[in-house]
Coordinates of C-alpha atoms in Angstrom, one line a residue:
M1 CA 6.2 13.1 -3.6
G2 CA 7.3 15.8 -5.9
A3 CA 4.7 14.9 -8.5
M4 CA 2.0 15.0 -5.8
T5 CA 3.0 18.5 -4.6
W6 CA 3.3 19.8 -8.2
L7 CA -0.2 18.4 -9.1
A8 CA -1.7 19.9 -6.0
C9 CA -0.3 23.3 -6.8
L10 CA -1.4 23.1 -10.4
F11 CA -4.9 22.1 -9.3
A12 CA -5.0 24.9 -6.8
R13 CA -4.1 27.5 -9.4
R14 CA -6.0 26.3 -12.4
V15 CA -9.1 24.7 -10.9
L16 CA -9.6 26.4 -7.5
N17 CA -8.3 29.7 -8.7
F18 CA -6.1 30.3 -5.6
S19 CA -3.7 33.2 -5.6
L20 CA 0.0 32.4 -5.9
K21 CA 0.5 33.3 -2.3
T22 CA -2.3 31.0 -1.1
T23 CA -1.0 28.2 -3.3
L24 CA 2.6 28.4 -2.0
V25 CA 1.8 29.1 1.7
W26 CA -1.0 26.6 2.1
T27 CA -1.3 24.1 -0.7
A28 CA 2.4 23.5 -1.4
T29 CA 3.5 23.6 2.3
L30 CA 0.8 21.2 3.6
T31 CA 1.1 18.8 0.7
A32 CA 4.9 18.7 1.0
A33 CA 4.6 18.2 4.8
W34 CA 2.5 15.1 4.4
A35 CA 4.5 13.8 1.4
P36 CA 7.0 12.0 3.6
G37 CA 4.2 9.8 4.7
L38 CA 4.4 8.2 1.2
N39 CA 7.7 6.7 2.4
Q40 CA 5.8 4.7 4.9
M41 CA 3.6 3.1 2.2
I42 CA 4.5 -0.6 2.2
P43 CA 3.8 -2.4 -0.1
W44 CA 4.1 -0.3 -3.2
Y45 CA 0.5 -0.6 -4.3
D46 CA -0.5 1.8 -1.6
V47 CA 1.4 4.5 -3.5
D48 CA -0.3 3.6 -6.8
A49 CA -3.8 3.6 -5.2
I50 CA -3.3 7.0 -3.5
F51 CA -1.9 8.5 -6.7
F52 CA -4.8 7.3 -8.8
S53 CA -7.2 8.5 -6.1
F54 CA -5.6 12.0 -6.3
L55 CA -5.9 12.0 -10.1
T56 CA -9.6 11.1 -9.7
L57 CA -9.9 14.3 -7.7
C58 CA -8.1 16.3 -10.3
A59 CA -10.4 15.1 -13.1
L60 CA -13.4 15.7 -11.0
G61 CA -12.2 19.3 -10.3
M62 CA -11.8 19.9 -14.0
A63 CA -15.3 18.6 -14.7
L64 CA -16.8 20.8 -12.0
R65 CA -15.0 23.8 -13.2
L66 CA -16.2 23.4 -16.8
N67 CA -19.8 22.9 -15.4
G68 CA -21.5 21.4 -18.4
V69 CA -19.0 22.3 -21.1
S70 CA -17.4 19.1 -22.3
D71 CA -17.4 17.8 -18.7
G72 CA -18.4 14.3 -19.7
K73 CA -14.9 13.3 -20.7
W74 CA -13.5 14.5 -17.4
M75 CA -16.1 12.6 -15.4
F76 CA -15.2 9.5 -17.5
L77 CA -11.5 10.1 -16.7
A78 CA -12.3 10.5 -13.0
G79 CA -14.1 7.1 -13.1
L80 CA -11.2 5.6 -15.0
M81 CA -8.7 6.8 -12.4
S82 CA -10.9 5.6 -9.5
G83 CA -11.1 2.2 -11.2
L84 CA -7.3 2.0 -11.5
S85 CA -7.1 3.0 -7.8
Y86 CA -9.4 0.1 -7.0
L87 CA -7.3 -2.4 -9.0
S88 CA -4.2 -1.2 -7.1
K89 CA -5.7 -1.5 -3.7
Q90 CA -9.4 -2.2 -3.0
N91 CA -10.0 -0.2 0.2
I92 CA -8.5 3.0 -1.2
G93 CA -10.0 2.5 -4.6
S94 CA -13.5 1.8 -3.2
G95 CA -13.2 5.2 -1.4
A96 CA -12.2 6.9 -4.6
V97 CA -15.2 5.4 -6.5
I98 CA -17.8 6.1 -3.8
A99 CA -16.4 9.6 -3.2
A100 CA -16.5 10.5 -6.9
L101 CA -20.1 9.4 -7.1
C102 CA -21.0 11.4 -4.0
C103 CA -19.1 14.5 -5.3
A104 CA -21.2 14.4 -8.6
A105 CA -24.4 13.8 -6.7
V106 CA -24.1 16.8 -4.4
Q107 CA -23.6 19.3 -7.2
P108 CA -26.4 21.9 -7.7
N109 CA -27.3 20.4 -11.1
R110 CA -30.6 19.2 -12.6
L111 CA -31.4 15.5 -12.1
A112 CA -30.6 14.7 -15.7
V113 CA -27.2 16.2 -15.5
K114 CA -26.4 14.4 -12.2
L115 CA -27.4 11.1 -13.8
R116 CA -25.2 11.8 -16.8
H117 CA -22.3 12.5 -14.6
L118 CA -22.9 9.4 -12.5
F119 CA -23.1 7.3 -15.7
W120 CA -19.7 8.5 -17.0
I121 CA -18.1 7.9 -13.6
I122 CA -19.4 4.3 -13.4
L123 CA -18.5 3.6 -17.0
G124 CA -15.0 4.9 -16.5
A125 CA -14.5 2.8 -13.4
A126 CA -15.9 -0.3 -15.1
V127 CA -13.5 -0.1 -18.1
P128 CA -10.2 -1.0 -16.3
T129 CA -12.0 -3.5 -14.1
A130 CA -13.6 -5.2 -17.1
L131 CA -10.4 -5.3 -19.1
T132 CA -8.5 -6.8 -16.1
L133 CA -11.1 -9.5 -15.5
A134 CA -11.2 -10.2 -19.3
Y135 CA -7.4 -10.7 -19.2
F136 CA -7.6 -13.1 -16.3
H137 CA -10.6 -14.9 -18.0
W138 CA -8.5 -15.3 -21.2
H139 CA -5.8 -17.0 -19.1
G140 CA -8.3 -19.2 -17.2
A141 CA -8.1 -17.4 -13.9
F142 CA -11.3 -15.4 -13.8
S143 CA -12.8 -17.0 -10.7
E144 CA -9.6 -16.6 -8.7
S145 CA -9.1 -13.0 -9.7
Y146 CA -12.7 -12.1 -9.0
E147 CA -12.5 -13.7 -5.5
W148 CA -9.3 -11.9 -4.7
M149 CA -10.4 -8.5 -6.0
F150 CA -13.9 -8.5 -4.7
T151 CA -14.7 -11.3 -2.2
L152 CA -11.5 -11.6 -0.2
A153 CA -10.6 -7.9 -0.4
G154 CA -13.8 -7.0 1.4
Q155 CA -13.1 -9.6 4.1
R156 CA -9.8 -7.9 5.0
Y157 CA -11.8 -5.5 7.2
G158 CA -12.6 -8.5 9.4
K159 CA -14.4 -11.8 9.4
G160 CA -18.1 -12.1 9.0
N161 CA -20.4 -9.4 7.8
L162 CA -18.6 -6.7 5.9
I163 CA -20.9 -3.9 7.1
S164 CA -20.5 -4.8 10.7
A165 CA -16.8 -5.2 10.4
M166 CA -16.5 -1.7 8.7
W167 CA -18.6 -0.2 11.5
E168 CA -16.4 -1.7 14.2
S169 CA -13.3 -0.4 12.4
N170 CA -14.9 3.0 12.0
W171 CA -15.8 3.1 15.7
L172 CA -12.3 2.2 16.8
A173 CA -10.9 4.9 14.4
L174 CA -13.1 7.6 15.9
F175 CA -13.3 6.7 19.5
G176 CA -10.6 4.1 20.1
P177 CA -7.5 4.7 22.3
R178 CA -5.1 4.7 19.3
N179 CA -4.4 7.3 16.6
N180 CA -5.7 10.2 18.6
F181 CA -4.4 12.7 16.1
L182 CA -6.7 11.2 13.5
K183 CA -9.6 12.7 15.5
V184 CA -8.1 16.1 15.0
I185 CA -7.7 15.4 11.3
F186 CA -11.4 14.6 11.0
G187 CA -12.2 17.9 12.7
F188 CA -10.1 19.7 10.2
Y189 CA -11.9 18.0 7.3
F190 CA -15.4 18.8 8.7
L191 CA -14.5 22.4 9.5
T192 CA -13.3 22.9 5.9
L193 CA -16.4 21.1 4.5
F194 CA -18.6 23.4 6.6
F195 CA -17.0 26.7 5.3
A196 CA -16.9 25.3 1.7
W197 CA -20.6 24.6 2.0
K198 CA -21.3 28.1 3.4
N199 CA -19.4 29.6 0.4
R200 CA -20.7 27.3 -2.3
K201 CA -23.0 30.0 -3.9
Q202 CA -20.2 32.6 -4.2
P203 CA -18.7 33.1 -7.7
G204 CA -15.7 30.8 -8.3
R205 CA -16.2 28.7 -5.2
T206 CA -18.7 26.2 -6.3
V207 CA -16.0 23.6 -6.8
Y208 CA -14.8 23.9 -3.2
F209 CA -17.6 22.0 -1.7
G210 CA -17.3 19.1 -4.2
V211 CA -13.5 18.9 -3.5
C212 CA -14.2 18.7 0.2
V213 CA -16.8 16.0 -0.2
Y214 CA -14.5 13.9 -2.2
A215 CA -11.5 14.4 0.1
L216 CA -13.5 13.5 3.3
I217 CA -15.3 10.4 2.0
S218 CA -12.3 8.9 0.2
M219 CA -10.1 9.5 3.2
W220 CA -12.7 8.1 5.6
I221 CA -13.2 4.9 3.7
A222 CA -9.4 4.4 3.2
V223 CA -8.6 4.8 6.9
L224 CA -10.9 2.0 7.9
Q225 CA -8.1 -0.4 7.3
E226 CA -6.5 -1.3 10.6
S227 CA -8.9 1.1 12.4
G228 CA -7.1 4.2 11.2
G229 CA -3.6 2.9 11.7
R230 CA -2.5 4.1 8.2
Y231 CA -4.2 7.5 8.2
I232 CA -1.0 9.3 7.5
N233 CA -0.8 7.7 4.1
V234 CA -4.2 9.0 2.8
Q235 CA -3.9 12.8 3.4
N236 CA -3.1 13.6 -0.2
A237 CA -5.7 16.3 -0.3
M238 CA -4.6 18.0 2.9
G239 CA -2.9 20.9 1.0
L240 CA -6.0 21.7 -1.1
L241 CA -8.2 21.6 2.0
G242 CA -5.8 24.0 3.8
G243 CA -6.1 26.4 0.9
I244 CA -9.9 26.2 0.8
L245 CA -10.1 26.8 4.6
A246 CA -7.8 29.8 4.3
V247 CA -9.7 31.3 1.4
T248 CA -13.2 30.8 2.9
T249 CA -12.3 32.1 6.4
F250 CA -10.6 35.3 5.2
D251 CA -13.9 36.6 4.1
K252 CA -14.2 40.4 4.1
Q253 CA -18.0 40.2 4.7
R254 CA -17.5 38.8 8.2
G255 CA -17.1 40.9 11.3
P256 CA -13.7 42.0 12.6
W257 CA -13.7 39.4 15.4
M258 CA -14.5 36.5 13.0
R259 CA -12.0 37.8 10.5
L260 CA -9.3 37.7 13.1
M261 CA -10.2 34.6 15.2
L262 CA -11.2 32.2 12.4
P263 CA -7.9 32.6 10.4
A264 CA -5.9 32.5 13.6
G265 CA -7.5 29.3 14.7
C266 CA -7.2 27.7 11.3
M267 CA -3.6 28.7 11.0
A268 CA -2.8 27.2 14.5
L269 CA -4.6 24.0 13.5
S270 CA -2.8 23.8 10.2
A271 CA 0.5 24.5 11.9
G272 CA -0.1 21.5 14.2
I273 CA -1.0 19.3 11.3
L274 CA 2.0 20.5 9.4
I275 CA 4.4 19.7 12.2
W276 CA 2.8 16.3 12.9
G277 CA 2.8 15.4 9.2
A278 CA 6.4 16.3 8.8
T279 CA 7.6 14.4 11.9
M280 CA 5.2 11.4 12.0
P281 CA 7.0 9.3 9.3
Y282 CA 10.2 9.5 11.4
L283 CA 8.4 8.8 14.7
R284 CA 6.8 5.7 13.3
K285 CA 10.1 4.1 12.4
T286 CA 10.6 0.9 14.4
Y287 CA 14.3 0.8 13.9
D288 CA 17.3 3.1 13.3
P289 CA 18.7 2.7 9.7
S290 CA 22.2 3.0 11.0
E291 CA 21.6 -0.3 12.8
I292 CA 21.4 -2.2 9.5
C293 CA 25.1 -2.8 9.2
W294 CA 25.6 -6.5 10.0
T295 CA 26.5 -9.1 7.4
V296 CA 26.4 -12.9 7.2
D297 CA 29.4 -14.7 5.8
H298 CA 27.6 -16.6 3.1
P299 CA 28.3 -16.6 -0.7
R300 CA 24.7 -15.9 -1.7
L301 CA 24.2 -13.1 0.9
K302 CA 27.1 -10.8 -0.2
G303 CA 26.0 -7.2 -0.2
M304 CA 23.0 -7.8 2.1
Y305 CA 23.0 -6.0 5.5
F306 CA 20.8 -6.8 8.5
R307 CA 20.1 -5.6 12.0
K308 CA 22.3 -7.4 14.6
S309 CA 19.4 -9.6 15.9
D310 CA 18.3 -10.5 12.3
S311 CA 21.8 -11.3 11.3
E312 CA 22.1 -13.8 14.2
I313 CA 18.9 -15.5 13.1
V314 CA 19.9 -15.7 9.5
K315 CA 23.3 -17.0 10.4
S316 CA 21.9 -19.7 12.6
L317 CA 19.3 -20.6 10.0
M318 CA 21.9 -21.0 7.2
E319 CA 24.2 -23.0 9.5
F320 CA 21.3 -25.4 10.1
E321 CA 20.4 -25.6 6.4
E322 CA 23.9 -26.7 5.5
T323 CA 23.5 -29.8 7.7
V324 CA 20.5 -30.9 5.7
P325 CA 21.2 -32.7 2.4
K326 CA 19.9 -30.9 -0.7
D327 CA 17.8 -33.9 -1.7
E328 CA 15.8 -33.7 1.5
R329 CA 12.9 -31.3 0.8
M330 CA 12.2 -28.3 3.1
F331 CA 9.2 -26.1 3.5
I332 CA 9.5 -22.7 5.2
F333 CA 6.8 -20.7 7.0
P334 CA 5.9 -17.8 7.0
D335 CA 8.5 -15.9 4.9
P336 CA 10.2 -18.4 2.6
I337 CA 11.2 -16.4 -0.4
F338 CA 14.4 -15.0 1.2
F339 CA 15.4 -18.4 2.6
Y340 CA 14.8 -20.3 -0.6
F341 CA 17.1 -17.7 -2.4
A342 CA 19.8 -17.8 0.3
A343 CA 19.8 -21.6 0.5
D344 CA 19.5 -22.1 -3.3
R345 CA 16.5 -24.4 -2.8
M346 CA 13.1 -24.6 -4.5
S347 CA 9.8 -24.6 -2.8
P348 CA 8.5 -28.2 -2.7
V349 CA 4.9 -27.1 -3.2
P350 CA 3.2 -24.7 -5.7
M351 CA 2.5 -22.2 -3.0
T352 CA 5.3 -20.6 -0.9
Y353 CA 3.0 -19.1 1.8
F354 CA 0.4 -20.7 3.9
S355 CA -1.8 -19.1 6.5
T356 CA -5.0 -19.9 8.3
G357 CA -6.4 -16.5 7.6
W358 CA -8.1 -15.0 4.6
E359 CA -5.4 -16.0 2.1
L360 CA -6.7 -19.5 1.5
K361 CA -10.2 -21.0 1.2
K362 CA -11.2 -23.5 3.9
G363 CA -11.0 -26.3 1.3
S364 CA -7.5 -25.3 0.4
E365 CA -6.4 -25.3 4.0
K366 CA -7.6 -28.9 4.4
N367 CA -5.4 -29.9 1.5
I368 CA -2.2 -28.6 3.0
P369 CA -1.1 -31.8 4.9
D370 CA -1.8 -34.0 1.9
M371 CA 0.1 -31.6 -0.4
L372 CA 3.2 -31.7 1.9
E373 CA 3.0 -35.4 2.2
K374 CA 2.7 -36.0 -1.6
A375 CA 5.7 -33.6 -2.1
D376 CA 7.7 -35.8 0.4
V377 CA 8.5 -32.8 2.5
Q378 CA 10.9 -34.0 5.3
W379 CA 11.5 -30.6 7.0
I380 CA 9.1 -27.9 8.0
L381 CA 10.7 -24.8 9.4
I382 CA 8.4 -22.4 11.3
G383 CA 9.6 -19.1 12.6

């Protein structure tokens, strides 16, 4: 969280040329307000993907600021970071790659320059992907890794056609009954994009439009998972957008009414986002941490604490396990790792998790009964 805020402020000062006041009041404040959302990123690869996505934006900003002077290496670095983001989590990384390409494409450059920038971004994204696939190929797992990183990752948006599934998720995110504040967030992004576009020809503000394009597209693609349910996790550019909106609306060339109302409206909107971003991580908690104070009297569970309801389940499960001889094999579904550790048992099959969803191929699902029978599994616990 601290690194994200520090990088955002450094980017605001060095690339966007914000004043110190604008950097502290807008960029630092809004970034720090959304930073607690990082605590809600489970599993950990969400954090990696978001961080690499933000580093992609930083590299793009440097390339746009240089504007033709040794910008190729920064475009390559942007592609490299987006590729690492993709390897960490495919939906967030896909947004980073596509957004980087769109950011380079909308710049007011000659076609030859645009093609050169696109080439460096694609090459940068291809390097970590190719190295990773080469590693898995060396160890005889190329087909499996390719399927998980490309085929099955796309199907996580839903079954069937990927485009139709993404469209359905996008429709629910924008017009569905859940995540209503996400609709306000989209308004904030589009408003900032509009003013950045209006100011794109002013000296020192060419970069603003590219930053807004990247932020909007990368965020939009990332929130398609769960129809926008994790939108709080992908607002890493919020502080930069707040600063851009402030700078572009405090324009001395506008009339007195616009100079008053636009900043006032933007400040009110940003204040709402600030309050929501700071409180949302705590409102989303499904339990009170103070409730995790119950223990189970078991030698392998010393030092572990549970909620009361969970401790009762664990206690009953361990009492049942003690009645089963160790030579009688048990298979646990759906969360066996904890149980195998607590019971000091080994999984009787190569896999420890079976599901009828996207985790296994249909052919593999058909092999489950035979696999359990061949392993002489006598107990199957489902909970």
